[in-house]
Tab-separated table of N, CA and C in Angstrom:
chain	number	residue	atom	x	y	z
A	90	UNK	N	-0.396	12.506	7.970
A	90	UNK	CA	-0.029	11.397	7.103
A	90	UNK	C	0.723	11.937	5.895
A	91	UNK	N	1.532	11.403	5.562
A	91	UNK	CA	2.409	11.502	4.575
A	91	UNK	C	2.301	10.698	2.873
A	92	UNK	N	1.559	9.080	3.475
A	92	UNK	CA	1.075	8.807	2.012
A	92	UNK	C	-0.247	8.247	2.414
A	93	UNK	N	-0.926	8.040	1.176
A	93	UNK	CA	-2.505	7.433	1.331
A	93	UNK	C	-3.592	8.451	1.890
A	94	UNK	N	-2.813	9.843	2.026
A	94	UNK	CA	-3.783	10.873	2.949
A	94	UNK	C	-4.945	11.312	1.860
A	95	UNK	N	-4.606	10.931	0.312
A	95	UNK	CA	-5.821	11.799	-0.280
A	95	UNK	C	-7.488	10.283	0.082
A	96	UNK	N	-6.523	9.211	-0.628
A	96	UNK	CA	-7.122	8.078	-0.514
A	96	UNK	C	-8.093	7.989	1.136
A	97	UNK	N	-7.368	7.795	2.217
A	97	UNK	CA	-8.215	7.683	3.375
A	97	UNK	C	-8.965	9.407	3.090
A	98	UNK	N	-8.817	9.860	3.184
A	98	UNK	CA	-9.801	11.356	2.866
A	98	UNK	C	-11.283	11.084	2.190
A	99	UNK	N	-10.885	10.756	0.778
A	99	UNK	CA	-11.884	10.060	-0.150
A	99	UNK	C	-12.432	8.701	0.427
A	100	UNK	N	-12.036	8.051	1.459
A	100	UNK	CA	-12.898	6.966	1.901
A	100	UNK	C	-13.804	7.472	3.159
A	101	UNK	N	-12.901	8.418	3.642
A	101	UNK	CA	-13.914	8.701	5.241
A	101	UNK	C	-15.189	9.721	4.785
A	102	UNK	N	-14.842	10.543	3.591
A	102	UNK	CA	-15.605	11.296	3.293
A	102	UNK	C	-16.923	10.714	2.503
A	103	UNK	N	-16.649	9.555	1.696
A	103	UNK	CA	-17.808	8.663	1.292
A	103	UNK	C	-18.725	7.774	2.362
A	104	UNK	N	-17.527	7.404	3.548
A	104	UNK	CA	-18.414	7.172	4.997
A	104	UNK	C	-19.188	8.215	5.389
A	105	UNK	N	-19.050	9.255	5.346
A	105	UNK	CA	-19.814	9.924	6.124
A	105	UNK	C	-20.445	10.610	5.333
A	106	UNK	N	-21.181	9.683	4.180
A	106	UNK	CA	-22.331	10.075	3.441
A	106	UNK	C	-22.099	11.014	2.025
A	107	UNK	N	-20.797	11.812	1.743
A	107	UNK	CA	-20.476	12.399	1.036
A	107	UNK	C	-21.080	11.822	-0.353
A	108	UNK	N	-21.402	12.475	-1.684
A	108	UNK	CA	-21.424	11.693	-2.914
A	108	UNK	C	-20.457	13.143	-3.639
A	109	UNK	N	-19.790	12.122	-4.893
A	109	UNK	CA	-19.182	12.210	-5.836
A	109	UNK	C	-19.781	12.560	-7.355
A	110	UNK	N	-19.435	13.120	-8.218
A	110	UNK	CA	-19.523	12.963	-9.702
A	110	UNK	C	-19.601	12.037	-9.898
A	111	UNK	N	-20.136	10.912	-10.714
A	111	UNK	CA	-19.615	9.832	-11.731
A	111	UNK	C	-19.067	9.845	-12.891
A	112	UNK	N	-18.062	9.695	-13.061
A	112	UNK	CA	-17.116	9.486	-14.828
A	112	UNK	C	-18.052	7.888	-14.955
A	113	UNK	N	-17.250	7.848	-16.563
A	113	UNK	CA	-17.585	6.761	-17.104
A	113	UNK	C	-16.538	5.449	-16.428
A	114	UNK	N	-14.682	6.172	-16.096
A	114	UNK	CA	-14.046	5.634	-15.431
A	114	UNK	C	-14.142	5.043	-14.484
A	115	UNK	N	-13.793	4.199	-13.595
A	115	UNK	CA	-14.080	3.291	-12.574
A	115	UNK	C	-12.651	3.437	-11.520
A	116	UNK	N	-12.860	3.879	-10.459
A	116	UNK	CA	-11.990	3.812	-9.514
A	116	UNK	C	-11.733	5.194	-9.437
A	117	UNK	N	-10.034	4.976	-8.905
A	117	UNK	CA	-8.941	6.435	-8.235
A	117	UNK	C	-7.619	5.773	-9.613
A	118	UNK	N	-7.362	6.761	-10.283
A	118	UNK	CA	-6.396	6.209	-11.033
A	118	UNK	C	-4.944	7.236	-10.425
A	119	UNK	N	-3.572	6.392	-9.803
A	119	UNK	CA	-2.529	7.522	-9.638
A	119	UNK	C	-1.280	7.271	-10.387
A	120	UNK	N	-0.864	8.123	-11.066
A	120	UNK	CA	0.662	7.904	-11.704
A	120	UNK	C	1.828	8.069	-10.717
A	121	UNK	N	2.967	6.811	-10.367
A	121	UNK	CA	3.610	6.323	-9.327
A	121	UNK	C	4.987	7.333	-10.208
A	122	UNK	N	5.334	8.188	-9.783
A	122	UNK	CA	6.710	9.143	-10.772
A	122	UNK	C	7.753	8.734	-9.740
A	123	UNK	N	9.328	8.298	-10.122
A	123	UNK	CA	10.366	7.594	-9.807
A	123	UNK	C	11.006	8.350	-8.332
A	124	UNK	N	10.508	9.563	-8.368
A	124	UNK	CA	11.247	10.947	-7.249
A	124	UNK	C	9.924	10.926	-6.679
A	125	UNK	N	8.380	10.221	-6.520
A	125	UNK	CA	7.315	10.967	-5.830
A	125	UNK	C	7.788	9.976	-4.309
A	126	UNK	N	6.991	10.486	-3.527
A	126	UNK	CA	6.674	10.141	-2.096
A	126	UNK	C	5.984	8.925	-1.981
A	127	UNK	N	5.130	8.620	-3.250
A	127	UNK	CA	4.518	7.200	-3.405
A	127	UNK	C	5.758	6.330	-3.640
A	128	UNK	N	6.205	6.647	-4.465
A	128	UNK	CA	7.526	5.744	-4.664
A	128	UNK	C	8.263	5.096	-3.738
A	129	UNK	N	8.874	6.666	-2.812
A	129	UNK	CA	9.758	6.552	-1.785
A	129	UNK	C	9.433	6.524	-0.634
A	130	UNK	N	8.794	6.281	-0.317
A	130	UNK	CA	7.935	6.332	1.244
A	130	UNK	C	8.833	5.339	2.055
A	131	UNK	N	8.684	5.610	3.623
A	131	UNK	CA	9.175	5.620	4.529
A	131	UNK	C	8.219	4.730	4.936
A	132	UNK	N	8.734	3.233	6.198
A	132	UNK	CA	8.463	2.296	6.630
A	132	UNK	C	7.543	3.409	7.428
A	133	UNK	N	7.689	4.000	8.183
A	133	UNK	CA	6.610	4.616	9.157
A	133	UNK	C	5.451	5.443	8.476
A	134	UNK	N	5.622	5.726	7.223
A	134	UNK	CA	4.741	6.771	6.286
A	134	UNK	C	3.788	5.175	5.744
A	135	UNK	N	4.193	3.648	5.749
A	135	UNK	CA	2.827	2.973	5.716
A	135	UNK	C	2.633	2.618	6.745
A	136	UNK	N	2.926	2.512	8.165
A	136	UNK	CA	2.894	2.352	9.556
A	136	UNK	C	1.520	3.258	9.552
A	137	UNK	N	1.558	4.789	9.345
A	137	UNK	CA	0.603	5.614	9.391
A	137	UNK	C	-0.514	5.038	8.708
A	138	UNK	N	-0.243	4.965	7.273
A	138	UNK	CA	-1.386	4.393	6.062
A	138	UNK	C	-2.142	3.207	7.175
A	139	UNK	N	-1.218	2.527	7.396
A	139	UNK	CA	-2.174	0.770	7.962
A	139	UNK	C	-2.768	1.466	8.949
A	140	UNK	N	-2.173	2.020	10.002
A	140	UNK	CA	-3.134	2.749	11.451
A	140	UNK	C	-4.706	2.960	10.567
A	141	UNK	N	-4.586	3.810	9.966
A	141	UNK	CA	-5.682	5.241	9.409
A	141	UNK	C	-6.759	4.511	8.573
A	142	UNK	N	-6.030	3.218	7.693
A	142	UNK	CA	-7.151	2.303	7.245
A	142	UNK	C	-7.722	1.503	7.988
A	143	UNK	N	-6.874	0.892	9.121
A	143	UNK	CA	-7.564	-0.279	9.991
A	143	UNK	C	-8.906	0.862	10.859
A	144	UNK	N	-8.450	2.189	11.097
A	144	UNK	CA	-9.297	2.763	11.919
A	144	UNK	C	-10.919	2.928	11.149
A	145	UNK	N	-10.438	2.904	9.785
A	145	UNK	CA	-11.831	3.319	8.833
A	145	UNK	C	-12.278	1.862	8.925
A	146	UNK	N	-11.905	0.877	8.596
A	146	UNK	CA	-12.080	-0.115	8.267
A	146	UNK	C	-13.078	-0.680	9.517
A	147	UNK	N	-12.557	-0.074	10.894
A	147	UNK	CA	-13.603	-0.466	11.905
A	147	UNK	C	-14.889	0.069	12.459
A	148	UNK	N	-14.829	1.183	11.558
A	148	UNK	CA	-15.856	2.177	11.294
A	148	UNK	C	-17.329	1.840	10.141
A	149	UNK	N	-17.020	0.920	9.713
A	149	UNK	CA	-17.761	0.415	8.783
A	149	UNK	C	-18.561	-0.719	9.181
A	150	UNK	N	-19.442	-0.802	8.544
A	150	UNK	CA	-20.364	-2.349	8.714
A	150	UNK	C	-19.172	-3.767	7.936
A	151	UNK	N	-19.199	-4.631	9.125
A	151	UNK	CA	-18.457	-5.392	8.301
A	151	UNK	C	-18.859	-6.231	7.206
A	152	UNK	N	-20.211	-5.916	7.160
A	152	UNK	CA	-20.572	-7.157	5.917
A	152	UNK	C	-20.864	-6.211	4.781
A	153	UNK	N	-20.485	-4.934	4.336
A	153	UNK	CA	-20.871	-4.056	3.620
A	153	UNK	C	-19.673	-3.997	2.481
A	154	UNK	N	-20.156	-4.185	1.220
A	154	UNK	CA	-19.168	-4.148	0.540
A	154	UNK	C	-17.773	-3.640	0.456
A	155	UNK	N	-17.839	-1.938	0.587
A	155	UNK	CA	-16.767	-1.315	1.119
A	155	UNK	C	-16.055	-2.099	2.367
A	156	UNK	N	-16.350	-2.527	2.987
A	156	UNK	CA	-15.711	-3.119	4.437
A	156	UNK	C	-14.835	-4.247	3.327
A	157	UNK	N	-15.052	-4.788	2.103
A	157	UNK	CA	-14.509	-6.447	2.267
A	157	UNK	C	-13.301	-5.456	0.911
A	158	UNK	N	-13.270	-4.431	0.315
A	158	UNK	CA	-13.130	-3.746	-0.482
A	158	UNK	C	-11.707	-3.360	0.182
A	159	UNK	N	-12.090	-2.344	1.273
A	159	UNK	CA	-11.284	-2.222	2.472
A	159	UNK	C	-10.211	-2.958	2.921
A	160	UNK	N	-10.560	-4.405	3.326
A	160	UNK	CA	-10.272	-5.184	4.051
A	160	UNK	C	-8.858	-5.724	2.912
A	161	UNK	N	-9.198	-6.079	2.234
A	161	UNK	CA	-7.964	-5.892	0.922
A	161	UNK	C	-7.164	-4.976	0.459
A	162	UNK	N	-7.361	-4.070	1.093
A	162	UNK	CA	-6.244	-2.880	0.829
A	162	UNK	C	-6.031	-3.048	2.563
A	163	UNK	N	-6.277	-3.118	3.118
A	163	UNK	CA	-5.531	-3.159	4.499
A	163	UNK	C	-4.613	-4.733	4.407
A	164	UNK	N	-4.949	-5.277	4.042
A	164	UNK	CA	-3.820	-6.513	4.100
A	164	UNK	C	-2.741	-6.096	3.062
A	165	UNK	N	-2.945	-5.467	1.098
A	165	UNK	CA	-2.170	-5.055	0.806
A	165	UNK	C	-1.070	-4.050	1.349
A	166	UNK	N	-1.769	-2.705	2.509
A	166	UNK	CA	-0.770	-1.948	2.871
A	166	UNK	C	0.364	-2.721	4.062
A	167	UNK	N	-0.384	-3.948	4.546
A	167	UNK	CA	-0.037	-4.514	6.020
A	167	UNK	C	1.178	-5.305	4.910
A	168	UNK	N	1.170	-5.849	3.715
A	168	UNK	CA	2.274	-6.730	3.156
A	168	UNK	C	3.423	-5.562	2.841
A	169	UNK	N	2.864	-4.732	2.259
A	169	UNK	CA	3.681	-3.411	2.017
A	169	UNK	C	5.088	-3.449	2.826
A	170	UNK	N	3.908	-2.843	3.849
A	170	UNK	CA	4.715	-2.249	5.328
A	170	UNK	C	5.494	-3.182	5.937
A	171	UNK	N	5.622	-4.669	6.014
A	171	UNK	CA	6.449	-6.215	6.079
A	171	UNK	C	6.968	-5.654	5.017
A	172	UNK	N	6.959	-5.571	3.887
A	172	UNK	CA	8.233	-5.746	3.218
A	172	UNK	C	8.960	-4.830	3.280
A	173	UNK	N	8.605	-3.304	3.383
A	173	UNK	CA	9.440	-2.397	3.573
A	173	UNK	C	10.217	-2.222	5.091
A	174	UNK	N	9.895	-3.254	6.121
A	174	UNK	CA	10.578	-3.084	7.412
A	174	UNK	C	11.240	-4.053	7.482
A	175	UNK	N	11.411	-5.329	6.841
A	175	UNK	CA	12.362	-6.467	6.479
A	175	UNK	C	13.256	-5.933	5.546
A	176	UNK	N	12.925	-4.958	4.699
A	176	UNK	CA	14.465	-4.155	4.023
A	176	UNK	C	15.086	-3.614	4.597
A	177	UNK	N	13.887	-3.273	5.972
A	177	UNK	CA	14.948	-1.789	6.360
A	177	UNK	C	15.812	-2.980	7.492
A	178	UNK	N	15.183	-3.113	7.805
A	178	UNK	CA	16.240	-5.206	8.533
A	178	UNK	C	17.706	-4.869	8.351
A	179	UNK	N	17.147	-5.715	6.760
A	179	UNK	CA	18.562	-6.185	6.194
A	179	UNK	C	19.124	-5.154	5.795
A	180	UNK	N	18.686	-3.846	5.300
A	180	UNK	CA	19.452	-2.759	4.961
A	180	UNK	C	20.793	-2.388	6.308
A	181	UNK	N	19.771	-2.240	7.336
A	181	UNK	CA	20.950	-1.950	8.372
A	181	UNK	C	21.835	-3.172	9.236
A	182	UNK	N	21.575	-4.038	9.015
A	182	UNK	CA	22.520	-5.279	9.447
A	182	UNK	C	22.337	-6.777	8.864
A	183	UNK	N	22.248	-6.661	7.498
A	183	UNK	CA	22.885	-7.884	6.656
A	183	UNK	C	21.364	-8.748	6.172
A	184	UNK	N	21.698	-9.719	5.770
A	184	UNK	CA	20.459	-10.550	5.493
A	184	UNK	C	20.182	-11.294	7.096
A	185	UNK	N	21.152	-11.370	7.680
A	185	UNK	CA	20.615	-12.217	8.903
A	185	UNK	C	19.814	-11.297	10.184
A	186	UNK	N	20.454	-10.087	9.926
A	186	UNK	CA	18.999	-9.366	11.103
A	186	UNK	C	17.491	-9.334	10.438
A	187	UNK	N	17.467	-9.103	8.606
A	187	UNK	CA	16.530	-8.717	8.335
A	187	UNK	C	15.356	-10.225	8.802
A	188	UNK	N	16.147	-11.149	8.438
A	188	UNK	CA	15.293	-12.424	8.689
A	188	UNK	C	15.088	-12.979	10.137
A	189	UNK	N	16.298	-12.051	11.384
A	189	UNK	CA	15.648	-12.252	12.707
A	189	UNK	C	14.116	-11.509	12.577
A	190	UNK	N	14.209	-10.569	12.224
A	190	UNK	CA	12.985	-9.384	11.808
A	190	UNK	C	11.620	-10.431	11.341
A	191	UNK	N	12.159	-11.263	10.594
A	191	UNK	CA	10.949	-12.077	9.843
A	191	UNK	C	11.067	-12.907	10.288
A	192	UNK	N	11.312	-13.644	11.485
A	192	UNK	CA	10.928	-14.803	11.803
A	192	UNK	C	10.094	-15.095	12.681
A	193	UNK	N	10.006	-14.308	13.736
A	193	UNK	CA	8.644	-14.407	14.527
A	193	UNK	C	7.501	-14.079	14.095
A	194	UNK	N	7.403	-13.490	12.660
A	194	UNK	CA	6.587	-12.944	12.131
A	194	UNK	C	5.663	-13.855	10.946
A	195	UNK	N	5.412	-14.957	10.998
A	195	UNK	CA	5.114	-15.860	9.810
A	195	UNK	C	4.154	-15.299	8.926
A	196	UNK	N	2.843	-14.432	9.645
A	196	UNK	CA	1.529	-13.720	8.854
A	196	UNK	C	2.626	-12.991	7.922
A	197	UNK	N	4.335	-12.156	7.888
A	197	UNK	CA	4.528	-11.497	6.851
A	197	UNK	C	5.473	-12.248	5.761
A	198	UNK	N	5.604	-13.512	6.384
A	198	UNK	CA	6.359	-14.276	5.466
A	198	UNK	C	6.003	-14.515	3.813
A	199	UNK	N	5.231	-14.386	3.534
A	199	UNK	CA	4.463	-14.519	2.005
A	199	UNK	C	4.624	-13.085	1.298
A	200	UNK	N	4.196	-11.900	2.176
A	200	UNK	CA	4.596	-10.766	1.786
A	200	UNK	C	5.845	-10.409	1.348
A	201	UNK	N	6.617	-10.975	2.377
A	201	UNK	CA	8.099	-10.857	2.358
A	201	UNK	C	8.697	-10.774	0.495
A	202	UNK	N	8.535	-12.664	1.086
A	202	UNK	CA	9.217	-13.523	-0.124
A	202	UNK	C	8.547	-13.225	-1.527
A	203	UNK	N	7.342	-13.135	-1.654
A	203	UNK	CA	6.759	-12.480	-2.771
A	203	UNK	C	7.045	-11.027	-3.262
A	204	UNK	N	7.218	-10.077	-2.347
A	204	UNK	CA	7.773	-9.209	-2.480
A	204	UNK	C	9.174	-8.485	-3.065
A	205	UNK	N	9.682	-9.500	-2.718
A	205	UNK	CA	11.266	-9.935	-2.375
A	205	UNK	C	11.238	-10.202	-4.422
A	206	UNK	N	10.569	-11.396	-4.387
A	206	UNK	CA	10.256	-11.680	-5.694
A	206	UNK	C	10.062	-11.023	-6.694
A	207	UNK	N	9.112	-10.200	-6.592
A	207	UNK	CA	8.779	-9.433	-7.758
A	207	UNK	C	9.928	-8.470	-7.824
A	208	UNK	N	10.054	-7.452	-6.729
A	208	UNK	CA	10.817	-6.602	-6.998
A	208	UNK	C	12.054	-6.756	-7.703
A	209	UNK	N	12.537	-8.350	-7.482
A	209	UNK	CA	13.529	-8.733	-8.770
A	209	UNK	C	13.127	-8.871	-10.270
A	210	UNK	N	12.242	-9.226	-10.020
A	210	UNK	CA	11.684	-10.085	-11.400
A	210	UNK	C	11.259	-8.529	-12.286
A	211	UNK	N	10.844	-7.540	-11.297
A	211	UNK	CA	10.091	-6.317	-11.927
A	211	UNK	C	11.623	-5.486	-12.595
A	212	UNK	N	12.779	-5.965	-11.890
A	212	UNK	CA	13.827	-4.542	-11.485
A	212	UNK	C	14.400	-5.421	-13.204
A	213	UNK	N	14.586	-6.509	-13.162
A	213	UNK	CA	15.365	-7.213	-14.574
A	213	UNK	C	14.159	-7.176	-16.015
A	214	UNK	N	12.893	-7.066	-15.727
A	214	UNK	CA	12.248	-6.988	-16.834
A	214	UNK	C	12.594	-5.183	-17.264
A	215	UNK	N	12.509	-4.597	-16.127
A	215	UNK	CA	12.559	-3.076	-16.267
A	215	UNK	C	13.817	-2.557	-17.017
A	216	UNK	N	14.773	-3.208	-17.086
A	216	UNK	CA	16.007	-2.701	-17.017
A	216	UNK	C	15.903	-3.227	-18.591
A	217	UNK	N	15.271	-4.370	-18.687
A	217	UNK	CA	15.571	-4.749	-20.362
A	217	UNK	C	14.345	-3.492	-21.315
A	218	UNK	N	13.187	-3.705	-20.695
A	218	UNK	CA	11.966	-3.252	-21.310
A	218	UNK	C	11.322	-1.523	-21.699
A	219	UNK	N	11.923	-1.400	-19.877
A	219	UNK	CA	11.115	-0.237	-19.525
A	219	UNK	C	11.956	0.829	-19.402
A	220	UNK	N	12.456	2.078	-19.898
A	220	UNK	CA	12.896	2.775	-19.613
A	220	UNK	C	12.961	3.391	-18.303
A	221	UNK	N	13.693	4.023	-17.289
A	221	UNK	CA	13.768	4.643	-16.246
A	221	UNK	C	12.284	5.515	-15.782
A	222	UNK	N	11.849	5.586	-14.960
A	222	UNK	CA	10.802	7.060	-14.529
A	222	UNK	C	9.944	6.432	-14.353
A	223	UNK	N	8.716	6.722	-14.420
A	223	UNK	CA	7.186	6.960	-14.449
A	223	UNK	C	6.742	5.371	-14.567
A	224	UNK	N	6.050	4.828	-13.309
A	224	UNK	CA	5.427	3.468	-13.807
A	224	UNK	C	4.332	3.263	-14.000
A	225	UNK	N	3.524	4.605	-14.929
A	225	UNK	CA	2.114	4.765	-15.350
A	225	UNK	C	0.659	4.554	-14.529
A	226	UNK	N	-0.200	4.743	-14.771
A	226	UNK	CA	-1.590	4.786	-14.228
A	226	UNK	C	-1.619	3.642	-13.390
A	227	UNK	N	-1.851	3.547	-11.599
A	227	UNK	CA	-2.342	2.358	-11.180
A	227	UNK	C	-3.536	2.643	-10.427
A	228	UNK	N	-4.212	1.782	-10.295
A	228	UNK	CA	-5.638	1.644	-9.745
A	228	UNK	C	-6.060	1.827	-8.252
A	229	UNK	N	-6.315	2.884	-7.794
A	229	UNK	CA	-6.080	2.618	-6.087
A	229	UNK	C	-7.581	2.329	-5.369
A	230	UNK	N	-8.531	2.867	-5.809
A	230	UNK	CA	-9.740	2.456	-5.363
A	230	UNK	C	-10.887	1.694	-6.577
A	231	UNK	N	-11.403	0.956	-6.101
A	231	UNK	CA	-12.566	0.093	-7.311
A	231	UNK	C	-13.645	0.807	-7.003
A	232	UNK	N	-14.495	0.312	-7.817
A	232	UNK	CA	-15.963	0.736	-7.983
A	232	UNK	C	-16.855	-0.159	-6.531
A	233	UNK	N	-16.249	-0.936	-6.014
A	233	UNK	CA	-17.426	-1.583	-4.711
A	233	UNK	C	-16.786	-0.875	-3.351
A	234	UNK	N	-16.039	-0.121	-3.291
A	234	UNK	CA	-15.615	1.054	-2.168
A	234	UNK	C	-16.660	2.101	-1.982
């Protein structure tokens, strides 16, 4: 795996009984840098991620907190991975292949268009607000994982 490998690591290893330190902090905190691999990742590098979580994810009790914890980051990586393969669509043949791409597909339609969304809304606030680089500390695992 190429991304999410520390993350699924730190989840299979808490499955299989592992314990941790406790900080006062809460979660996995990662800084997203403009050149990292988190950034730039490859439609098949979350292809991998979704495989590797759905596999943990079925490994678990489903009524167990972690499982519903889980279960939300597997739909986040599953919107991900829709939006990054509807770019790669339209990247290689126009807006009208990317949306043959999305049309049999309705479960990624929300991902899509929301996606689609922000990344504008994020790219014009950024450009006024935020200087270039580093889009600071984000949250990858909670405290009920």
């Amino acid at each position: 795996m190429r991304l999410g490998e520390d993350t699924v690591l730190y989840v299979e290893l808490l499955r299989r009984g592992a314990r941790f330190m406790l900080t006062p902090d809460v979660g996995y905190v990662a800084v997203e840098r403009s050149n990292s691999l988190t950034a730039r990742h490859r439609t098949a590098d979350l292809a991998a991620l979704r495989h590797a979580e759905r596999a943990l994810l079925a490994e678990l009790p489903s009524s167990s907190p972690a499982a519903a914890s889980l279960r939300r980051r597997v739909a986040d990586t599953a919107a991900k991975h829709a939006l990054r393969a509807f770019l790669d669509a339209k990247r290689e043949g126009g807006l009208s292949a990317g949306l043959r791409w999305l049309a049999p597909r309705p479960a990624a339609w929300w991902a899509v268009v929301g996606g689609v969304a922000r990344d504008k809304v994020a790219a014009a606030r950024s450009a006024l607000t935020v200087p270039p680089g580093d889009t600071g500390p984000r949250l990858l695992l909670t405290a009920d994982l």
